[in-house]
Tab-separated table of C-alpha atoms in Angstrom:
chain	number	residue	atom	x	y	z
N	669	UNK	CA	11.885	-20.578	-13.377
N	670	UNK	CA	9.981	-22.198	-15.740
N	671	UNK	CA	6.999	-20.238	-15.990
N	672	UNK	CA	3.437	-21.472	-15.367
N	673	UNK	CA	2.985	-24.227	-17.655
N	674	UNK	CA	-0.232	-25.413	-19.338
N	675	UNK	CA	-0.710	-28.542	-21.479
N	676	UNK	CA	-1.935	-29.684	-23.341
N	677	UNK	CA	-1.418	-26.581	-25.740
N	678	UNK	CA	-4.070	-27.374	-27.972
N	679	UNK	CA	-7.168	-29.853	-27.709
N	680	UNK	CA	-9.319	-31.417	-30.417
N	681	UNK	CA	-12.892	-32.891	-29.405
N	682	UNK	CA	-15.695	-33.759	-30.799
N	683	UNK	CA	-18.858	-32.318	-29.564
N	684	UNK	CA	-20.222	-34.118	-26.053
N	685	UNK	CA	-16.968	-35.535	-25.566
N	686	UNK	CA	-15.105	-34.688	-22.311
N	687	UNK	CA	-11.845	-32.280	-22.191
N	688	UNK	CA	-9.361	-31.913	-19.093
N	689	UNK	CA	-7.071	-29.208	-19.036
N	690	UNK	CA	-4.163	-29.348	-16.837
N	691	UNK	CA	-2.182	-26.577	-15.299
N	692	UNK	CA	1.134	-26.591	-12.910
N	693	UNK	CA	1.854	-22.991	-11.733
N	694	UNK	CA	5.048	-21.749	-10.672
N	695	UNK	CA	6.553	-22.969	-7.755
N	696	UNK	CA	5.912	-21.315	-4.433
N	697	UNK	CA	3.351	-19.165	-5.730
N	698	UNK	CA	0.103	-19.327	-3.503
N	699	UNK	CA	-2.904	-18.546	-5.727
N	700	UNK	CA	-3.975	-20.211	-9.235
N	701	UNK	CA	-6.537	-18.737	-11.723
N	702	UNK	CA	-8.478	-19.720	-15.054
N	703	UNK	CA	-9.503	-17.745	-17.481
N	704	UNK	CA	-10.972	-18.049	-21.214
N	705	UNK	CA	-10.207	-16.258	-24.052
N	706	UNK	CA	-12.201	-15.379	-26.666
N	707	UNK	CA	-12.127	-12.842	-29.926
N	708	UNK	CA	-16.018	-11.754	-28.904
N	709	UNK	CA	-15.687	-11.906	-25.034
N	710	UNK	CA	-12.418	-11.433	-24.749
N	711	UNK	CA	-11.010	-12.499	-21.296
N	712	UNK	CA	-13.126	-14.282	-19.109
N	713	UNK	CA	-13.023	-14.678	-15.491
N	714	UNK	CA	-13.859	-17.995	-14.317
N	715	UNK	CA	-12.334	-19.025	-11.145
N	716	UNK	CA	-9.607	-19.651	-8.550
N	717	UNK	CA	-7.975	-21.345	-5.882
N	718	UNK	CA	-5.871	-19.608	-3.078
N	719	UNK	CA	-3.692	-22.064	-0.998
N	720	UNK	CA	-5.580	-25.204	-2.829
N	721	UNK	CA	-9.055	-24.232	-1.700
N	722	UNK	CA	-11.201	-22.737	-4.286
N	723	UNK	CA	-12.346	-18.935	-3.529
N	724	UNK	CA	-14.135	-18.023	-6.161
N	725	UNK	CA	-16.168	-19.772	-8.804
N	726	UNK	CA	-18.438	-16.988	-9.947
N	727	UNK	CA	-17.463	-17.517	-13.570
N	728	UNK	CA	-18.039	-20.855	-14.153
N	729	UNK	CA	-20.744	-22.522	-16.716
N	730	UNK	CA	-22.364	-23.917	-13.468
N	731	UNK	CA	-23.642	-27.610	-15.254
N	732	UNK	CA	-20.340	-28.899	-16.760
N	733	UNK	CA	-17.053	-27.403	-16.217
N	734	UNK	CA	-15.467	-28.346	-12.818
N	735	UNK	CA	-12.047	-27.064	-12.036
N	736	UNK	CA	-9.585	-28.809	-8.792
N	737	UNK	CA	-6.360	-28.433	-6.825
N	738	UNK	CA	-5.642	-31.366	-5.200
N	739	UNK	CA	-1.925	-30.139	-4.452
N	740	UNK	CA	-0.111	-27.324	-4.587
N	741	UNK	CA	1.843	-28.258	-8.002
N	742	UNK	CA	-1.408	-28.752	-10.513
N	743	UNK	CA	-4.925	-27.632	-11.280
N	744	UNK	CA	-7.470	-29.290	-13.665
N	745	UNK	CA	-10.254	-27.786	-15.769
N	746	UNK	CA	-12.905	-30.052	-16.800
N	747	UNK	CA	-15.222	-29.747	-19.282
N	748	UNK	CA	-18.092	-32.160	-19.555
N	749	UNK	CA	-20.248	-32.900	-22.976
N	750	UNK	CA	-18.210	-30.144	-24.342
N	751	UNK	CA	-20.080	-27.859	-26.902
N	752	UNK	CA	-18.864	-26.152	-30.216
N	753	UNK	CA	-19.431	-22.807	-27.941
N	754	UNK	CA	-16.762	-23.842	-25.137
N	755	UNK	CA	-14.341	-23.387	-28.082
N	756	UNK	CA	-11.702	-20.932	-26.841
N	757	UNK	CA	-8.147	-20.401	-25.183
N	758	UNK	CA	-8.699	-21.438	-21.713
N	759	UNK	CA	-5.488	-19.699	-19.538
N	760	UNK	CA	-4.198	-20.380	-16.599
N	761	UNK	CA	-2.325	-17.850	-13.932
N	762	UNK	CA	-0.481	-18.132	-10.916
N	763	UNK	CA	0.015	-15.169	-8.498
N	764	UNK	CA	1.994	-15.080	-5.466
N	765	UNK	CA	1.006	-12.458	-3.563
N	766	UNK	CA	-2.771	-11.210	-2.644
N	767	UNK	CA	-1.566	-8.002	-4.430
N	768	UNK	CA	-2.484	-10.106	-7.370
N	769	UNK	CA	0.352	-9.604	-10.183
N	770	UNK	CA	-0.289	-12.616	-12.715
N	771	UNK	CA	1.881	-14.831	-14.767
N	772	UNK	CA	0.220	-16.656	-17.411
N	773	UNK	CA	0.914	-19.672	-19.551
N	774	UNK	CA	0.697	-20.102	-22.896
N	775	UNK	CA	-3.019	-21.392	-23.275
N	776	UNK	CA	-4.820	-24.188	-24.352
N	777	UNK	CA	-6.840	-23.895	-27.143
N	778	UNK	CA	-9.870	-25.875	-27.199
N	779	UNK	CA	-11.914	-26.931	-30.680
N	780	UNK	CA	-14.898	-28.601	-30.248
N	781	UNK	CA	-16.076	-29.784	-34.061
Y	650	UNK	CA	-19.091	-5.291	-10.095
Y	651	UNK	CA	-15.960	-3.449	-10.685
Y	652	UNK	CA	-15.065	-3.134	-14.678
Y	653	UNK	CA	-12.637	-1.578	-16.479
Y	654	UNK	CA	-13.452	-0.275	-19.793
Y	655	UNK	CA	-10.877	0.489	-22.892
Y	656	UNK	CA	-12.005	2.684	-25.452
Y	657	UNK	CA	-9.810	1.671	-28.126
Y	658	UNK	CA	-10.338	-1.617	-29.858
Y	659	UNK	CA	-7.784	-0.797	-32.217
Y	660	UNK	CA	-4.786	1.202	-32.742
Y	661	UNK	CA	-2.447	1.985	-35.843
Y	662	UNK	CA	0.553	3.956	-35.714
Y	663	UNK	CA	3.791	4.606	-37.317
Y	664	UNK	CA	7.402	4.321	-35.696
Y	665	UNK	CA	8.224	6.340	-33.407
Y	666	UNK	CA	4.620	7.743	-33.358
Y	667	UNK	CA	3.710	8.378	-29.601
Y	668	UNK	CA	0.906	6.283	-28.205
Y	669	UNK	CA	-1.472	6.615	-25.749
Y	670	UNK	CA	-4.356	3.814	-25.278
Y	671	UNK	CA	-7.221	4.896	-22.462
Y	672	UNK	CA	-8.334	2.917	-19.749
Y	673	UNK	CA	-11.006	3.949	-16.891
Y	674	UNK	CA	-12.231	1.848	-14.535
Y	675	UNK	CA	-14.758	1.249	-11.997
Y	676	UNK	CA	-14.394	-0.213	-8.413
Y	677	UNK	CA	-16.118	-0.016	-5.294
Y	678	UNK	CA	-13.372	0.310	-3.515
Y	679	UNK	CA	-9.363	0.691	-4.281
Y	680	UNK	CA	-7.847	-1.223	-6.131
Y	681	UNK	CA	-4.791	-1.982	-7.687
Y	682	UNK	CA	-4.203	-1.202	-11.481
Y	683	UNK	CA	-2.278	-3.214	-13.703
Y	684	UNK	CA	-1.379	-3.252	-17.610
Y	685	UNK	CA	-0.449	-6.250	-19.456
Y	686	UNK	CA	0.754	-7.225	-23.265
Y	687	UNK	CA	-0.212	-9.927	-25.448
Y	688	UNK	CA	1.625	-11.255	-28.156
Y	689	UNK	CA	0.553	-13.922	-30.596
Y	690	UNK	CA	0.472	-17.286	-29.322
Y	691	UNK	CA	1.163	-16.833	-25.652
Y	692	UNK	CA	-0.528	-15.603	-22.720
Y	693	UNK	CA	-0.843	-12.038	-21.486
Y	694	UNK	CA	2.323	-10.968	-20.068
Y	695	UNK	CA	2.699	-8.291	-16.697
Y	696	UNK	CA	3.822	-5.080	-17.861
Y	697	UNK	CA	3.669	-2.608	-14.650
Y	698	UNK	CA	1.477	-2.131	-11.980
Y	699	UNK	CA	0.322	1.006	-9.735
Y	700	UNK	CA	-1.318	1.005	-6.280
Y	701	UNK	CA	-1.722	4.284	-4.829
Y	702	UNK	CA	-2.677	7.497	-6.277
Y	703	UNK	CA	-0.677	9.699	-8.496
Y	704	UNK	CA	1.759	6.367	-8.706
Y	705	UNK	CA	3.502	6.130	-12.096
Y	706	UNK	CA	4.066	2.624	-13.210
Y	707	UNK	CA	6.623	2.196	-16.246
Y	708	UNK	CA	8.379	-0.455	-17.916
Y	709	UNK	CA	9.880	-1.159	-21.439
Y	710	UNK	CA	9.290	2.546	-22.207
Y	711	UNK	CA	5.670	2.229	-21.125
Y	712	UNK	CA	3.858	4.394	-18.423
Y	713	UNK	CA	0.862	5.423	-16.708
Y	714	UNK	CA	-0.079	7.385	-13.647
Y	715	UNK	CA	-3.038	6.401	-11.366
Y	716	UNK	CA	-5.313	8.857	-11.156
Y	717	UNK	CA	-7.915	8.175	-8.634
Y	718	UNK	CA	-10.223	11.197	-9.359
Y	719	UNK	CA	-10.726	10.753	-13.000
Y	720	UNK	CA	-10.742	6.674	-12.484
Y	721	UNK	CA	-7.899	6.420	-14.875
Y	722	UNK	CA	-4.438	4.675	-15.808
Y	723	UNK	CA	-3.815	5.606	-19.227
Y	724	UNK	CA	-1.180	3.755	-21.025
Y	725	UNK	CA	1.600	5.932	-22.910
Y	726	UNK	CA	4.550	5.672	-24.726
Y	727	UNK	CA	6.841	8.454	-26.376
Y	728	UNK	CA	8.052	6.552	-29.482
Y	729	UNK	CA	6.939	3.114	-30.518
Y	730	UNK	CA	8.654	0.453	-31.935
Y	731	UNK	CA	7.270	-2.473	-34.645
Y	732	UNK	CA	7.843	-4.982	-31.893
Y	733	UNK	CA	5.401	-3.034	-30.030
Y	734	UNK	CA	2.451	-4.365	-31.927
Y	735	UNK	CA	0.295	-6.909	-29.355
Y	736	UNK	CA	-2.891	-6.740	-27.488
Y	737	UNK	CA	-2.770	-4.394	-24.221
Y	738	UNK	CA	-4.830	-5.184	-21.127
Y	739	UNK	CA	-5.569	-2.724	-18.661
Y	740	UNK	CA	-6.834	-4.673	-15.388
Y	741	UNK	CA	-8.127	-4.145	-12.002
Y	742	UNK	CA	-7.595	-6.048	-8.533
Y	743	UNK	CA	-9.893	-4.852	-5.336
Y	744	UNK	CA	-9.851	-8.100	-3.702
Y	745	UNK	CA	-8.308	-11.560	-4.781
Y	746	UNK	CA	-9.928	-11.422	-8.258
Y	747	UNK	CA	-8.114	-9.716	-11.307
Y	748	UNK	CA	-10.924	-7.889	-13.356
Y	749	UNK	CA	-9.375	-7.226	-17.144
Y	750	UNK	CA	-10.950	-4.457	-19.853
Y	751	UNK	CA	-11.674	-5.996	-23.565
Y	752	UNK	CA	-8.015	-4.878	-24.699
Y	753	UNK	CA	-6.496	-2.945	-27.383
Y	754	UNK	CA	-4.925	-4.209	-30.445
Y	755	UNK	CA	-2.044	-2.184	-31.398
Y	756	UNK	CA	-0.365	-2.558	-34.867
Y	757	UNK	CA	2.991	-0.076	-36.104
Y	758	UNK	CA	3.768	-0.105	-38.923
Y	759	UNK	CA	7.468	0.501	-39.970
């Protein structure tokens, strides 16, 4: 079991450039989440997908991050026209069950200069 | 919204000092309650979880007993170890989404 796996594990960009964060949770595991990470805000909710389809979006910048599951082995988080503000450790999570016990990867850490 | 709220930012003890970091939440209706650690570098890691009321949850040395009337799942440990020093998450789940409080930074000191 490799654990949920996120790369890549950190992210340089320059401001208004584009960043695409990639995620493959752990295998058989029917639910996938994001989350950022902050010092100020600490963590964030910002959506999810259960079974591929995405539930809940309710904490997403609405104008330019996206987030898809186009199969069951990966998720993407896009950021458009990134700012110095999206700087952070985006995380992803993978739960199993709809009792809702996540497993984590190690982060991405995003720098927007 | 449901919330969960931590009252400790920050926490210094000594070894074998006994620990106890407070978490209270708020949910409309009732949900499951989870701690988690974080150590440097990685993601938050599941450390127990508790579902009913008056349900201890415990691992590594670590408990805390949902308590429905006060709205509480303190986090307690009798004697803590160096390698104890991380972040701890106390989190929420009503429906599919996992609701985490602002975490507590605990250091020991040797």
């Amino acid at each position: 079991n490799a654990g949920v796996i996120q790369t890549p594990r950190h992210k340089v960009t320059g401001k208004g450039q584009e960043a695409t964060l990639w995620c493959e949770p752990i295998s058989g595991h029917s639910a996938v989440f994001w989350y950022r990470q902050t010092i100020v805000q600490g963590l964030e909710f910002l959506t999810y997908f259960r079974n591929q389809a995405p539930i809940d979006d309710s904490g997403m910048p609405k104008e330019r991050f996206s987030a898809q599951m186009p199969n069951q082995s990966h998720s993407t988080l896009k950021i458009q026209s990134t700012q110095p503000q999206d700087s952070a450790v985006y995380l992803c999570a993978s739960s199993r069950d709809r009792g809702n016990t996540l497993y984590f990867g190690a982060g991405t850490r995003l720098s927007v200069l | 919204g449901d919330s969960v709220t931590q009252t400790e930012g920050q926490v210094a003890l000594s070894e074998e000092d006994f620990l106890t970091i407070h978490c209270n939440y708020s949910a409309s209706g009732y949900p499951a309650l989870f701690w988690y650690v974080q150590y440097p570098g990685e993601g938050p890691q599941f450390l127990f979880r508790a579902s009913r009321d008056k349900e201890k949850g415990s691992s590594r040395g670590f408990e805390a007993t949902y308590n429905k009337e006060a709205t509480s799942f303190h986090l307690q440990k009798a004697s803590v170890q160096e390698s104890d020093s991380a972040v701890y998450y106390c989190a929420l789940s009503d429906t599919d989404k996992v609701v985490f409080g602002t975490g507590t930074r605990l250091q020991v000191s040797p």
